[in-house]
XYZ file of C-alpha atoms in Angstrom:
416
model
C 5.259 47.522 -66.103
C 8.157 46.058 -68.131
C 11.445 46.246 -66.678
C 14.384 45.638 -68.944
C 17.364 43.778 -67.173
C 21.112 43.624 -67.341
C 20.630 39.935 -68.449
C 19.120 40.921 -71.880
C 15.333 40.342 -71.278
C 12.381 41.915 -70.141
C 10.678 41.120 -66.652
C 6.951 41.377 -66.400
C 5.158 41.420 -63.088
C 2.942 38.543 -62.704
C -0.091 40.988 -61.572
C 0.356 42.937 -65.022
C 0.785 39.971 -67.120
C -1.467 41.127 -69.826
C 0.564 42.845 -72.479
C 0.400 44.815 -75.845
C 2.950 44.587 -78.209
C 3.488 47.018 -81.261
C 5.759 46.448 -84.076
C 6.228 47.867 -87.926
C 8.238 46.712 -90.795
C 9.329 49.446 -93.040
C 8.738 49.265 -96.633
C 9.058 52.369 -98.436
C 7.658 51.277 -101.837
C 4.502 49.820 -100.902
C 3.903 50.160 -97.384
C 0.472 49.146 -97.585
C 1.505 45.751 -99.061
C 3.269 44.558 -95.599
C 1.842 41.868 -94.018
C 2.822 40.393 -90.359
C 2.791 37.253 -88.466
C 3.876 36.384 -84.895
C 4.520 33.761 -82.521
C 5.347 33.503 -78.910
C 7.859 30.718 -78.327
C 7.464 29.100 -75.049
C 3.737 29.675 -75.018
C 2.526 29.101 -78.807
C 4.956 27.954 -81.117
C 2.956 28.062 -84.340
C 3.100 31.434 -86.284
C -0.268 33.633 -86.370
C -1.125 35.518 -89.502
C -2.388 38.763 -88.229
C -2.356 40.821 -91.985
C -1.378 44.319 -91.773
C -2.135 44.596 -88.013
C 0.762 46.145 -86.162
C -0.328 45.585 -82.691
C -0.845 42.329 -80.680
C -2.461 42.023 -77.272
C -1.444 39.067 -75.062
C -3.585 38.448 -72.196
C -2.825 36.466 -68.969
C 0.381 35.098 -69.741
C 1.345 32.352 -67.139
C 4.825 32.772 -65.326
C 7.496 31.849 -67.690
C 10.245 32.641 -70.173
C 9.019 33.715 -73.622
C 10.563 34.950 -76.756
C 8.360 36.988 -78.905
C 9.074 36.836 -82.557
C 7.503 38.755 -85.318
C 7.965 38.600 -89.501
C 7.060 41.261 -92.007
C 6.975 40.183 -95.468
C 5.399 41.744 -98.703
C 2.232 40.450 -100.057
C 3.404 39.634 -103.223
C 5.422 36.691 -103.172
C 5.321 36.343 -99.277
C 8.847 36.965 -99.028
C 9.774 37.577 -95.563
C 11.753 41.057 -95.331
C 12.880 40.938 -91.632
C 12.290 38.783 -88.242
C 12.671 40.726 -84.840
C 12.364 38.927 -81.620
C 11.900 40.030 -77.748
C 12.817 38.298 -74.589
C 10.183 38.145 -71.880
C 9.872 36.922 -68.572
C 6.665 36.614 -66.463
C 7.619 36.706 -62.953
C 5.766 34.398 -60.819
C 3.876 35.457 -57.708
C 6.038 35.389 -54.615
C 4.496 32.416 -53.393
C 5.737 30.649 -56.248
C 9.208 31.936 -55.911
C 12.247 29.514 -54.761
C 12.827 31.271 -51.526
C 8.880 31.064 -50.865
C 8.852 27.171 -51.689
C 11.967 26.883 -49.122
C 9.764 28.883 -46.816
C 6.996 26.655 -47.492
C 9.156 23.683 -46.985
C 10.215 24.501 -43.603
C 6.755 25.748 -42.703
C 5.410 22.498 -43.874
C 8.050 20.700 -42.055
C 7.552 22.627 -38.711
C 3.824 22.083 -39.111
C 4.696 18.164 -39.795
C 6.823 18.714 -36.341
C 4.174 20.308 -34.603
C 1.485 17.786 -35.604
C 3.747 15.122 -34.765
C 4.387 16.631 -31.517
C 0.678 17.159 -31.042
C 0.120 13.459 -31.797
C 2.793 12.267 -29.765
C 1.579 14.464 -26.788
C -2.078 13.363 -27.323
C -0.689 9.595 -27.193
C 1.363 10.328 -24.212
C -1.480 12.096 -22.697
C -3.958 9.287 -23.683
C -1.426 6.438 -22.456
C -1.078 8.615 -19.120
C -4.795 8.618 -18.650
C -5.115 4.761 -19.371
C -2.290 4.125 -17.207
C -3.879 6.639 -14.529
C -7.123 4.617 -14.877
C -5.415 1.530 -14.394
C -3.464 2.683 -11.345
C -6.746 4.109 -10.147
C -8.599 0.540 -10.696
C -5.284 -0.962 -9.253
C -5.374 1.338 -6.175
C -8.963 0.537 -5.754
C -8.095 -3.349 -6.161
C -5.292 -2.695 -3.368
C -7.604 -0.870 -1.008
C -10.071 -3.544 -1.222
C -7.561 -6.084 -0.944
C -6.154 -4.096 1.939
C -9.690 -4.177 3.668
C -10.197 -7.698 2.987
C -6.902 -8.467 4.679
C -7.480 -6.128 7.543
C -10.942 -7.800 7.918
C -9.269 -11.278 7.723
C -6.653 -10.138 10.194
C -9.314 -8.880 12.509
C -11.177 -12.408 12.179
C -7.861 -14.156 12.636
C -7.177 -12.152 15.717
C -10.553 -13.035 16.964
C -10.216 -16.199 16.518
C -7.151 -16.646 18.130
C -8.650 -15.136 21.034
C -11.328 -17.524 20.854
C -8.959 -20.316 20.735
C -6.987 -19.283 23.556
C -10.235 -18.838 25.266
C -11.666 -22.464 24.519
C -8.083 -23.704 25.554
C -8.679 -21.918 28.805
C -12.305 -23.331 29.197
C -11.127 -26.699 30.469
C -8.406 -25.159 32.956
C -11.128 -22.857 34.134
C -13.493 -25.523 34.879
C -10.828 -27.444 36.863
C -9.821 -24.371 38.677
C -13.379 -23.283 39.727
C -14.124 -26.912 40.772
C -11.506 -26.843 43.343
C -12.933 -23.406 45.313
C -16.565 -24.884 44.804
C -15.521 -28.091 46.390
C -14.163 -26.001 49.297
C -17.095 -23.999 49.572
C -19.508 -26.896 49.459
C -17.491 -28.837 52.140
C -17.179 -25.897 54.360
C -20.742 -25.057 54.106
C -21.890 -28.404 54.772
C -19.355 -28.684 57.833
C -20.685 -25.338 59.020
C -24.143 -26.483 59.061
C -23.266 -29.392 60.851
C -21.364 -27.131 63.475
C -24.406 -24.853 63.883
C -26.168 -28.132 64.735
C -24.031 -28.779 67.419
C -24.126 -25.374 68.649
C -27.912 -25.560 68.771
C -27.287 -28.793 70.816
C -24.738 -27.355 73.122
C -26.864 -24.244 73.910
C -29.536 -26.477 74.937
C -27.177 -28.422 77.009
C -25.905 -24.780 78.578
C -29.225 -24.434 79.798
C -28.583 -27.567 81.989
C -25.350 -26.009 83.576
C -22.686 -27.142 81.090
C -19.952 -24.653 80.508
C -19.773 -21.978 77.493
C -16.289 -22.971 76.538
C -17.226 -25.701 74.171
C -19.919 -23.489 72.305
C -17.002 -20.814 71.983
C -14.923 -23.510 70.387
C -17.520 -24.449 67.726
C -18.239 -20.657 67.067
C -14.793 -20.240 66.186
C -14.650 -23.316 63.911
C -17.778 -21.875 61.988
C -15.943 -18.577 61.816
C -13.057 -20.058 60.027
C -15.094 -22.239 57.883
C -16.909 -19.003 56.995
C -13.434 -17.358 56.169
C -12.666 -20.346 53.981
C -15.851 -20.116 52.304
C -15.284 -16.396 51.467
C -11.577 -17.151 50.499
C -12.495 -19.895 47.728
C -15.688 -18.157 47.000
C -13.909 -14.864 45.804
C -11.036 -17.223 44.074
C -14.035 -18.678 42.121
C -15.323 -15.319 41.269
C -11.851 -13.829 40.055
C -11.254 -16.707 37.647
C -14.728 -16.119 36.116
C -13.913 -12.284 35.875
C -10.457 -13.359 34.403
C -12.252 -15.554 31.798
C -14.610 -12.677 31.065
C -11.819 -10.236 30.636
C -10.064 -12.371 28.459
C -12.791 -12.948 25.988
C -13.530 -9.255 25.572
C -12.813 -7.975 21.977
C -11.558 -4.668 23.061
C -8.933 -3.522 25.584
C -10.406 -1.889 28.565
C -8.762 0.712 30.738
C -5.512 0.525 32.729
C -6.314 -0.068 36.456
C -3.693 -0.837 39.094
C -3.250 -4.673 38.927
C -1.044 -6.964 41.149
C 1.025 -8.627 38.763
C 2.007 -11.841 40.607
C -1.632 -12.581 41.181
C -2.655 -12.660 37.476
C 0.615 -14.349 36.562
C 0.024 -16.997 38.904
C -3.649 -17.409 37.914
C -2.693 -17.627 34.296
C 0.232 -20.144 34.762
C -2.645 -22.338 36.576
C -5.259 -21.855 33.829
C -2.556 -22.541 31.037
C -1.522 -25.904 32.838
C -4.763 -27.095 33.521
C -5.684 -26.152 29.841
C -3.003 -28.072 28.549
C -4.014 -31.130 30.857
C -7.362 -31.182 29.340
C -6.211 -31.510 25.728
C -3.423 -34.269 26.631
C -3.972 -36.169 29.882
C -0.599 -37.420 29.796
C 0.776 -33.751 29.843
C 2.853 -32.801 33.020
C 5.133 -30.195 33.802
C 7.126 -28.812 36.839
C 6.127 -25.423 37.330
C 8.654 -23.068 39.551
C 7.943 -19.736 40.629
C 9.846 -17.053 42.210
C 7.662 -14.088 42.709
C 8.664 -10.597 44.090
C 6.290 -10.100 46.922
C 7.337 -6.423 47.248
C 6.592 -5.758 43.545
C 3.988 -2.770 43.394
C 0.954 -2.477 41.602
C 1.210 -1.662 37.937
C -1.118 0.387 35.868
C -1.813 -2.141 33.099
C -4.879 -3.316 31.267
C -5.507 -6.581 32.747
C -7.022 -8.873 29.949
C -4.449 -7.686 27.555
C -1.251 -8.331 29.657
C -3.002 -11.466 30.999
C -3.584 -12.834 27.423
C 0.249 -11.838 26.546
C 1.352 -13.826 29.841
C -0.724 -16.866 28.719
C 0.665 -16.786 25.119
C 4.217 -17.015 26.309
C 3.349 -19.387 29.045
C 1.559 -21.857 26.676
C 4.210 -21.630 24.245
C 6.845 -22.596 26.793
C 4.739 -25.553 28.179
C 4.378 -26.625 24.644
C 8.011 -26.454 23.906
C 9.217 -28.063 26.973
C 6.555 -30.873 26.826
C 7.559 -31.504 22.889
C 11.052 -31.667 23.341
C 10.910 -34.018 26.447
C 8.862 -36.459 24.168
C 11.808 -37.029 22.109
C 14.575 -36.909 24.800
C 13.360 -39.432 27.804
C 16.245 -37.995 29.926
C 14.641 -34.617 30.015
C 11.838 -33.521 32.416
C 9.769 -30.610 31.130
C 10.296 -27.433 33.387
C 9.199 -23.820 32.981
C 10.264 -21.205 35.428
C 8.380 -18.077 36.223
C 10.074 -14.934 37.954
C 9.186 -11.366 38.793
C 11.377 -8.650 40.185
C 11.644 -5.008 40.398
C 14.618 -3.645 38.254
C 15.185 0.015 38.657
C 11.854 1.642 37.667
C 10.501 -1.404 35.995
C 8.695 -4.716 36.570
C 10.666 -7.706 35.198
C 8.969 -10.846 34.297
C 11.083 -13.877 33.051
C 9.432 -16.940 31.747
C 11.886 -19.456 30.812
C 11.327 -23.009 29.597
C 13.717 -26.051 28.881
C 12.591 -26.759 25.425
C 14.663 -27.107 22.270
C 15.424 -23.662 21.996
C 14.926 -21.196 19.080
C 17.412 -21.368 15.840
C 19.340 -18.107 15.447
C 17.914 -18.096 11.653
C 14.293 -17.576 12.853
C 14.816 -15.709 16.073
C 14.108 -12.405 14.510
C 10.849 -13.652 12.713
C 8.980 -15.084 15.944
C 7.351 -11.734 16.434
C 5.984 -11.566 12.908
C 2.292 -12.329 12.383
C 1.471 -15.618 11.149
C 4.831 -16.949 11.667
C 4.805 -20.157 13.487
C 7.104 -23.325 14.254
C 4.198 -25.362 15.183
C 2.762 -28.059 12.945
C -0.065 -27.002 10.646
C -3.107 -26.568 12.837
C -1.380 -26.373 16.143
C -1.042 -22.609 15.879
C -2.159 -19.397 13.896
C 1.068 -17.456 14.518
C -0.484 -14.565 16.008
C 0.204 -15.567 19.565
C 3.461 -13.857 19.929
C 2.660 -11.179 17.394
C -0.253 -10.018 19.560
C 1.871 -10.317 22.836
C 4.706 -8.180 21.132
C 1.919 -5.484 20.291
C 0.305 -5.666 23.725
C 3.673 -5.196 25.375
C 4.607 -2.044 23.434
C 1.190 -0.300 23.893
C 2.158 -0.623 27.814
C 5.513 1.203 26.766
C 7.326 -1.881 27.756
C 9.875 -4.096 26.294
C 9.777 -7.962 25.118
C 12.923 -9.683 24.485
C 13.989 -13.214 23.949
C 17.179 -15.340 24.918
C 17.464 -18.916 23.791
C 20.058 -21.623 23.115
C 19.144 -24.344 20.967
C 18.693 -27.666 22.759
C 18.607 -26.123 26.208
C 16.369 -23.259 27.061
C 14.162 -20.157 25.628
C 13.640 -17.423 28.069
C 11.227 -14.359 27.338
C 11.972 -11.241 29.350
C 9.211 -8.738 29.441
C 9.722 -5.222 31.243
C 6.514 -3.147 32.238
C 7.207 0.400 33.427
C 6.241 0.909 37.109
C 4.289 4.083 37.904
C 3.747 5.746 41.340
C 0.281 4.829 42.364
C -0.672 6.400 45.709
C -1.644 3.403 48.358
C 0.061 0.752 46.389
């Protein structure tokens, strides 16, 4: 499997790289005295004597370019008679060729690129996994912080309710004291009148007229009516206090808006008086007596009224302290506007600056000194009015007034 090429050398495939070469030196006078030696330049450069042997076997030639040289010489004198050469090329296997190396290079480069991409993808995925774990941990922290915040908010709302309830306690005590005094006084007078009736009955038996007895009985009836009126008044105050202290909202029921508004204006006033004996304010009211009953949750709406009235009284009183010519006044009005009940609560305090007017309904925002307010009153009020499908607006002028306008929808209730 030796192929002669146009380049002047023979090519041998790498799989047939064991070759046998025959040669002969012609010596017609004494052919038996001819001796030979050879060398494979490029593989074994030294001459190898083989005597009269005319064949050489070369096994497992590595790929490369060689020149096979052989010399024939006479045994006597050792004079070379001739030298012959043969160029051979043992071809490398395909995987050791230049195209194969180029292919291997690109294959290796591609493999490196693939490994690099794989490693990068692994790093990216690992980083994503770490980020996902961090985000998950962060989300858990945010969730826990949110739950803690909600718990704190619920606690603050409950504290706000309890604080307003505590402020009402003195006012409620004062308000209850008045009707109870009436109850006690009229019941005492009624007892005395009954004693007089008993005496008159005895006198009637002696011939006196019954007219005096009738007058006394009318007086007793009037007293009993007063006892009932003020007993009911005391009962309503206690019910209002219980409703106000409830943690959860109740159901909507038809309610006389004027009554609960008037009730809580008085309670707010006496609550302020209990904290500061010098507190005083002129309360002006204008209630629309034709206003129908509204379907509302009384304890919630009364809490909203109380928050606004408390703020109005506080603002008017504080402004009057620094302006001796100003007498604190709060004005409450109800009226029917289209299909809504409009409640206006206006004070003549220092007003609300334009830069903070949009923030007064934000939770925890307050303009009061530290410890004087939680910043939840107006926020809760806003939520309560919204839950009743109502509107809450504010109008104010610095140094003159602040007015809150509440609109609550009127529903048609049969019998109201």
